[in-house]
Coordinates of C-alpha atoms in Angstrom, one line a residue:
X1 CA 0.0 0.0 0.0
X2 CA 1.1 3.6 -0.7
X3 CA 2.8 5.5 2.1
X4 CA 3.5 8.7 0.3
X5 CA 1.0 11.1 1.8
X6 CA 0.9 12.7 5.3
X7 CA -1.9 11.4 7.6
X8 CA -3.9 14.6 7.7
X9 CA -2.8 16.3 4.5
X10 CA -5.3 18.3 2.4
X11 CA -4.9 18.2 -1.4
X12 CA -2.8 20.9 -3.0
X13 CA -3.7 23.4 -5.7
X14 CA -3.7 23.4 -9.5
X15 CA -6.4 24.1 -12.1
X16 CA -6.3 21.2 -14.5
X17 CA -9.4 19.5 -15.7
X18 CA -12.6 19.4 -13.6
X19 CA -13.2 15.7 -13.8
X20 CA -14.1 14.1 -10.5
X21 CA -11.8 11.5 -8.9
X22 CA -12.9 7.8 -8.8
X23 CA -15.9 7.4 -6.5
X24 CA -16.5 3.6 -6.1
X25 CA -16.3 2.2 -2.6
X26 CA -16.8 -1.0 -0.6
X27 CA -18.1 -1.5 2.9
X28 CA -15.6 -3.7 4.8
X29 CA -16.2 -5.6 8.0
X30 CA -14.8 -4.2 11.3
X31 CA -13.9 -6.0 14.5
X32 CA -16.3 -3.7 16.4
X33 CA -20.0 -3.7 15.5
X34 CA -20.2 0.0 16.0
X35 CA -17.7 0.7 13.3
X36 CA -18.1 0.8 9.5
X37 CA -15.1 1.2 7.1
X38 CA -15.9 2.5 3.6
X39 CA -12.9 1.8 1.3
X40 CA -12.8 4.1 -1.7
X41 CA -11.0 3.8 -5.0
X42 CA -7.6 5.4 -4.7
X43 CA -6.7 3.8 -1.3
X44 CA -8.5 6.1 1.0
X45 CA -11.4 5.4 3.4
X46 CA -14.0 6.7 5.8
X47 CA -14.4 5.3 9.2
X48 CA -17.9 5.7 10.5
X49 CA -18.9 5.4 14.2
X50 CA -22.6 4.3 13.8
X51 CA -23.8 5.3 17.3
X52 CA -22.4 8.8 17.3
X53 CA -22.4 9.6 13.6
X54 CA -18.7 10.7 13.7
X55 CA -16.8 10.2 10.4
X56 CA -13.0 10.0 10.2
X57 CA -11.3 10.3 6.8
X58 CA -8.3 8.0 6.3
X59 CA -5.7 8.5 3.5
X60 CA -3.4 5.7 2.2
X61 CA -1.2 6.0 5.3
X62 CA -4.2 5.9 7.7
X63 CA -5.7 3.0 5.9
X64 CA -2.5 1.1 6.0
X65 CA -2.3 1.8 9.8
X66 CA -5.8 0.5 10.3
X67 CA -5.2 -2.8 8.5
X68 CA -1.8 -3.2 10.2
X69 CA -3.4 -2.8 13.7
X70 CA -6.0 -5.4 12.7
X71 CA -3.1 -7.7 11.6
X72 CA -1.5 -7.4 15.0
X73 CA 1.3 -4.9 14.2
X74 CA 2.5 -3.1 17.4
X75 CA 1.5 0.6 17.7
X76 CA 5.1 1.6 18.4
X77 CA 6.3 0.0 15.2
X78 CA 3.5 1.8 13.2
X79 CA 4.5 5.1 14.7
X80 CA 8.1 4.6 13.6
X81 CA 7.1 3.7 10.1
X82 CA 4.9 6.7 9.7
X83 CA 7.6 9.0 11.1
X84 CA 10.1 7.5 8.6
X85 CA 7.7 8.6 5.8
X86 CA 7.5 12.3 6.8
X87 CA 4.9 12.5 9.6
X88 CA 5.6 14.3 12.9
X89 CA 6.1 11.8 15.7
X90 CA 3.5 13.6 17.9
X91 CA 1.0 13.5 15.1
X92 CA 1.6 9.9 14.2
X93 CA 1.4 8.8 17.9
X94 CA -1.8 10.7 18.4
X95 CA -3.3 9.3 15.3
X96 CA -2.4 5.7 16.2
X97 CA -3.9 6.2 19.7
X98 CA -7.2 7.4 18.1
X99 CA -7.3 4.3 15.8
X100 CA -6.7 2.0 18.8
X101 CA -9.5 3.6 20.8
X102 CA -11.8 3.3 17.8
X103 CA -10.9 -0.3 17.1
X104 CA -11.6 -1.2 20.7
X105 CA -15.0 0.5 20.8
X106 CA -14.0 3.8 22.3
X107 CA -14.8 7.1 20.5
X108 CA -12.3 10.0 20.7
X109 CA -14.1 12.9 22.2
X110 CA -14.9 15.3 19.4
X111 CA -18.2 16.5 20.7
X112 CA -18.9 20.2 20.4
X113 CA -21.8 21.7 22.2
X114 CA -23.4 24.3 19.9
X115 CA -24.7 27.3 21.9
X116 CA -28.3 28.1 20.8
X117 CA -27.6 31.8 21.7
X118 CA -30.9 32.3 23.4
X119 CA -32.9 30.2 25.9
X120 CA -35.9 28.2 24.7
X121 CA -39.4 28.9 26.1
X122 CA -40.2 27.3 29.4
X123 CA -43.6 29.1 29.4
X124 CA -46.1 30.6 27.0
X125 CA -44.6 33.6 25.1
X126 CA -45.9 36.9 26.3
X127 CA -46.2 38.5 22.9
X128 CA -46.3 42.0 24.4
X129 CA -47.1 44.8 22.0
X130 CA -45.4 47.8 23.7
X131 CA -42.8 49.6 21.6
X132 CA -42.0 48.7 18.0
X133 CA -42.3 45.1 17.0
X134 CA -41.9 42.9 14.0
X135 CA -42.6 39.3 13.3
X136 CA -40.5 36.9 11.2
X137 CA -40.2 33.2 10.3
X138 CA -36.7 31.8 10.2
X139 CA -36.7 28.2 9.1
X140 CA -39.3 26.6 11.4
X141 CA -39.1 29.3 14.1
X142 CA -41.4 32.3 14.6
X143 CA -39.4 35.3 15.9
X144 CA -40.7 38.5 17.3
X145 CA -38.3 41.5 17.9
X146 CA -39.7 44.3 19.9
X147 CA -38.8 47.2 22.2
X148 CA -36.4 50.1 21.7
X149 CA -35.3 49.2 18.2
X150 CA -36.0 52.5 16.6
X151 CA -32.3 53.1 16.0
X152 CA -32.0 49.8 14.1
X153 CA -35.4 49.8 12.3
X154 CA -34.1 50.6 8.8
X155 CA -31.3 48.1 8.8
X156 CA -33.3 45.4 10.6
X157 CA -36.3 45.8 8.2
X158 CA -34.0 45.5 5.2
X159 CA -31.9 42.6 6.4
X160 CA -34.8 40.5 7.7
X161 CA -37.3 41.5 4.9
X162 CA -37.2 38.0 3.2
X163 CA -38.3 36.4 6.5
X164 CA -41.0 38.9 7.4
X165 CA -44.5 37.4 8.0
X166 CA -47.8 39.2 7.8
X167 CA -50.0 36.3 8.8
X168 CA -50.2 34.9 12.3
X169 CA -47.4 32.4 13.1
X170 CA -46.5 30.9 16.5
X171 CA -43.8 32.8 18.3
X172 CA -40.9 30.6 19.5
X173 CA -38.3 33.3 20.1
X174 CA -39.3 36.7 21.5
X175 CA -36.4 39.2 21.6
X176 CA -37.0 42.4 23.4
X177 CA -34.5 45.3 23.5
X178 CA -34.7 47.5 26.5
X179 CA -32.8 50.7 27.5
X180 CA -31.3 50.6 31.0
X181 CA -29.5 53.9 31.1
X182 CA -27.3 54.3 28.0
X183 CA -26.3 50.6 27.5
X184 CA -28.9 48.2 26.0
X185 CA -30.3 45.0 27.5
X186 CA -31.6 42.1 25.4
X187 CA -34.4 40.0 26.8
X188 CA -34.8 36.6 25.1
X189 CA -37.9 34.6 25.9
X190 CA -38.3 36.4 29.2
X191 CA -34.7 36.0 30.3
X192 CA -32.1 38.7 30.3
X193 CA -29.3 37.4 28.2
X194 CA -27.1 40.5 27.6
X195 CA -26.8 43.6 29.6
X196 CA -24.5 46.7 29.1
X197 CA -24.6 46.3 25.3
X198 CA -23.5 49.1 23.1
X199 CA -25.8 50.0 20.2
X200 CA -23.1 49.1 17.6
X201 CA -23.0 45.5 18.9
X202 CA -26.8 45.0 18.9
X203 CA -27.6 44.1 15.3
X204 CA -24.8 41.4 14.9
X205 CA -25.9 39.9 18.2
X206 CA -29.5 39.7 17.2
X207 CA -28.8 38.3 13.7
X208 CA -26.2 35.7 14.8
X209 CA -28.4 34.6 17.7
X210 CA -31.5 34.3 15.6
X211 CA -29.6 32.2 13.0
X212 CA -28.2 29.8 15.7
X213 CA -31.5 29.5 17.5
X214 CA -33.4 28.9 14.3
X215 CA -31.3 26.1 12.9
X216 CA -30.9 24.3 16.2
X217 CA -34.7 24.3 16.8
X218 CA -35.7 23.4 13.2
X219 CA -35.8 20.1 11.3
X220 CA -32.6 19.2 9.4
X221 CA -30.2 16.4 8.9
X222 CA -27.0 18.4 8.4
X223 CA -26.1 22.0 9.1
X224 CA -23.0 23.6 7.7
X225 CA -21.0 26.8 8.3
X226 CA -21.6 27.8 4.7
X227 CA -23.0 30.1 2.1
X228 CA -25.4 29.0 -0.7
X229 CA -26.6 30.7 -4.0
X230 CA -28.7 29.6 -7.0
X231 CA -29.1 30.7 -10.6
X232 CA -30.2 29.1 -13.9
X233 CA -30.4 25.5 -12.5
X234 CA -27.1 25.7 -10.6
X235 CA -27.2 25.7 -6.8
X236 CA -23.8 26.2 -5.2
X237 CA -23.2 25.2 -1.6
X238 CA -20.0 26.8 -0.3
X239 CA -18.9 25.6 3.2
X240 CA -16.1 27.5 4.8
X241 CA -14.8 28.9 8.1
X242 CA -14.3 32.6 9.0
X243 CA -12.0 34.3 6.5
X244 CA -12.6 31.7 3.7
X245 CA -14.2 34.3 1.4
X246 CA -17.6 32.7 1.2
X247 CA -19.6 35.9 2.1
X248 CA -17.6 38.0 -0.3
X249 CA -18.2 35.5 -3.1
X250 CA -21.9 35.4 -2.1
X251 CA -22.1 39.2 -2.3
X252 CA -20.4 39.2 -5.7
X253 CA -22.7 36.6 -7.1
X254 CA -25.7 38.3 -5.7
X255 CA -24.7 41.5 -7.5
X256 CA -24.6 39.4 -10.7
X257 CA -28.2 38.2 -10.2
X258 CA -27.8 35.0 -8.2
X259 CA -30.4 34.2 -5.6
X260 CA -29.2 33.7 -2.0
X261 CA -30.0 31.0 0.5
X262 CA -27.6 32.1 3.2
X263 CA -24.1 33.4 3.7
X264 CA -23.5 32.0 7.2
X265 CA -25.5 28.8 8.1
X266 CA -27.0 26.3 5.7
X267 CA -29.4 23.6 6.9
X268 CA -30.0 20.5 4.7
X269 CA -32.9 18.2 5.0
X270 CA -34.7 15.3 3.4
X271 CA -33.3 12.2 1.6
X272 CA -31.6 14.3 -1.0
X273 CA -30.0 16.8 1.4
X274 CA -32.0 19.7 0.1
X275 CA -31.1 23.2 1.3
X276 CA -33.4 25.3 3.4
X277 CA -33.3 29.0 2.9
X278 CA -31.9 31.3 5.7
X279 CA -31.3 34.6 3.8
X280 CA -30.7 36.8 6.8
X281 CA -28.6 39.5 5.0
X282 CA -25.0 39.1 3.8
X283 CA -22.4 40.2 6.4
X284 CA -19.3 41.8 4.9
X285 CA -16.2 42.4 7.0
X286 CA -14.1 45.5 6.7
X287 CA -11.4 43.8 4.6
X288 CA -13.9 43.3 1.8
X289 CA -15.6 46.7 1.7
X290 CA -13.2 48.1 -0.9
X291 CA -13.2 44.8 -2.9
X292 CA -17.0 45.0 -3.3
X293 CA -17.2 48.8 -3.9
X294 CA -17.3 48.1 -7.7
X295 CA -20.3 45.8 -7.2
X296 CA -22.1 47.9 -4.6
X297 CA -21.5 51.6 -5.0
X298 CA -23.3 52.4 -1.7
X299 CA -21.5 49.9 0.5
X300 CA -19.4 52.7 1.9
X301 CA -22.6 54.5 3.1
X302 CA -24.1 51.5 4.9
X303 CA -24.0 51.5 8.7
X304 CA -21.0 50.0 10.4
X305 CA -21.8 47.4 13.1
X306 CA -19.4 45.6 15.3
X307 CA -19.4 42.1 16.7
X308 CA -18.4 41.8 20.3
X309 CA -15.0 40.4 19.3
X310 CA -14.3 43.7 17.6
X311 CA -14.9 42.6 14.0
X312 CA -16.5 45.5 12.0
X313 CA -19.2 44.5 9.6
X314 CA -21.6 46.0 7.1
X315 CA -24.7 44.1 6.0
X316 CA -26.0 43.8 2.4
X317 CA -29.7 43.0 2.3
X318 CA -30.9 40.2 0.0
X319 CA -33.5 41.7 -2.4
X320 CA -36.8 40.0 -2.1
X321 CA -36.6 38.9 -5.8
X322 CA -33.3 37.1 -5.0
X323 CA -34.4 35.4 -1.8
X324 CA -35.1 31.7 -2.5
X325 CA -38.3 30.6 -0.7
X326 CA -38.3 26.9 -1.3
X327 CA -36.0 23.9 -0.6
X328 CA -33.5 23.2 -3.4
X329 CA -31.1 20.4 -4.3
X330 CA -27.4 21.1 -4.4
X331 CA -25.8 20.9 -7.8
X332 CA -22.2 21.9 -6.9
X333 CA -20.3 21.7 -3.7
X334 CA -17.5 24.3 -3.5
X335 CA -15.0 24.8 -0.6
X336 CA -13.7 28.4 -1.0
X337 CA -10.3 29.5 0.4
X338 CA -9.1 33.1 0.0
X339 CA -5.4 33.5 -0.1
X340 CA -3.9 36.9 -0.8
X341 CA -2.1 37.0 -4.2
X342 CA -3.1 33.5 -5.1
X343 CA -4.1 32.6 -8.7
X344 CA -7.5 30.9 -9.0
X345 CA -7.4 27.1 -8.7
X346 CA -10.5 24.9 -8.8
X347 CA -9.6 21.4 -7.9
X348 CA -11.9 18.4 -7.9
X349 CA -12.2 16.5 -4.6
X350 CA -12.7 12.9 -3.7
X351 CA -15.5 12.0 -1.3
X352 CA -12.9 11.4 1.5
X353 CA -11.3 14.8 0.9
X354 CA -14.8 16.3 0.9
X355 CA -15.3 15.0 4.4
X356 CA -11.9 16.4 5.5
X357 CA -13.1 19.8 4.3
X358 CA -16.4 19.4 6.1
X359 CA -14.6 18.8 9.3
X360 CA -12.4 21.9 8.7
X361 CA -15.5 24.1 7.9
X362 CA -17.6 23.0 10.9
X363 CA -20.7 20.8 10.4
X364 CA -23.4 19.6 12.8
X365 CA -25.5 16.5 12.5
X366 CA -28.9 16.7 14.1
X367 CA -28.6 13.1 15.1
X368 CA -26.4 10.0 14.4
X369 CA -26.7 8.9 10.8
X370 CA -26.9 5.2 11.3
X371 CA -25.9 2.7 8.6
X372 CA -28.6 3.7 6.2
X373 CA -28.0 7.4 6.8
X374 CA -24.3 7.0 6.1
X375 CA -25.1 5.3 2.8
X376 CA -27.6 8.2 1.9
X377 CA -24.8 10.7 2.7
X378 CA -22.4 8.9 0.4
X379 CA -25.0 8.7 -2.3
X380 CA -25.6 12.4 -2.1
X381 CA -21.9 13.3 -2.2
X382 CA -21.1 11.0 -5.1
X383 CA -24.0 12.5 -7.1
X384 CA -22.7 16.0 -7.2
X385 CA -19.4 17.6 -8.3
X386 CA -17.1 18.7 -5.4
X387 CA -14.3 21.3 -5.7
X388 CA -11.8 23.2 -3.6
X389 CA -11.6 26.8 -4.9
X390 CA -8.5 28.8 -4.0
X391 CA -8.6 32.5 -5.1
X392 CA -6.8 35.8 -4.4
X393 CA -8.9 38.0 -6.7
X394 CA -12.7 38.3 -6.7
X395 CA -13.4 38.9 -10.4
X396 CA -11.6 35.8 -11.5
X397 CA -13.1 33.7 -8.8
X398 CA -16.6 34.8 -9.8
X399 CA -15.9 34.1 -13.4
X400 CA -14.8 30.6 -12.4
X401 CA -18.0 29.9 -10.5
X402 CA -20.1 31.4 -13.4
X403 CA -18.4 29.0 -15.8
X404 CA -19.3 25.8 -13.8
X405 CA -21.4 23.5 -16.0
X406 CA -25.1 23.3 -15.4
X407 CA -25.2 19.5 -15.6
X408 CA -24.5 17.7 -12.4
X409 CA -22.0 14.8 -12.2

């Protein structure tokens, strides 16, 4: 078996052709009944923990290590072999320890508790009408925002316009802004959650909190830190962490007429992993304001808000005509990565590398997949093209995305 790649390496750059790598796989038996090993063409694999839903990608070196442990090779010997082929000793030792724990039925602790942002109701919502108020539906959640929001009413109305409801809808999250002296206080479902808040921090806190609360209290199978857009039969899902460029790409595509699902969180549901819309504005950090000035001439006039970590942000509202109201199937999976000065590179990904990128970008399963759910996930991933997009200049990156074929793989 090949030994020539680091255990946790991500694939490199290069434009080349856009053909997808081989996608065939076999399900191999494991010594522990809670484990499933999916061996893909190209000597790479996915190790699935059925009870938790955790998925671990293995490249050729990792796959060799797994089979060697099953054959009785000592852990110390495997570590020495992996180090001799370019892996750091600490990395190789940690990796072999994880494999041993998995093989013996233990699951390495990777659990991340996602903060819902605001408390759930433990009583009937009050639905008080004092002060300004507005009602919205975000995914499955009814949201009412009320109180002293007059200073934010224009921005709030624009940004949440695609989610505004005029017909009665049950309220699950009631946010009330109160003034206690000069600082602001946010009351969520009857509980004070933030006090002493400056006005510049209010809108990011409300929007980020509503997004988190909505997706954690709605039906979905998989939620991703991602952006998503749609046009002419192409629906691009773009997972990426902070600084990956996904919001800047979304804003650029929106200026070109693409419809927007979300620029921050994407929830996928149903057997075909269809996307659910969450178009709560497009948040643009200060580093991209000048980049997008040619696309949005008024971006320099929009209000500057600030997250509590000091990041300054301007919000671009999603026009109602470009807010997607229905579930939509993904046609292309793109993992963007902004790198200053880099030439554009769009590289096809294997299914195993796609899971590696998912893990880097942050993803959240509503519940464990189970064996059938894992097969459904693999069926979905193998049915769509998957790319890593590296870019250093916006115009070229947008042209690359615009040129993606309409036909799915």
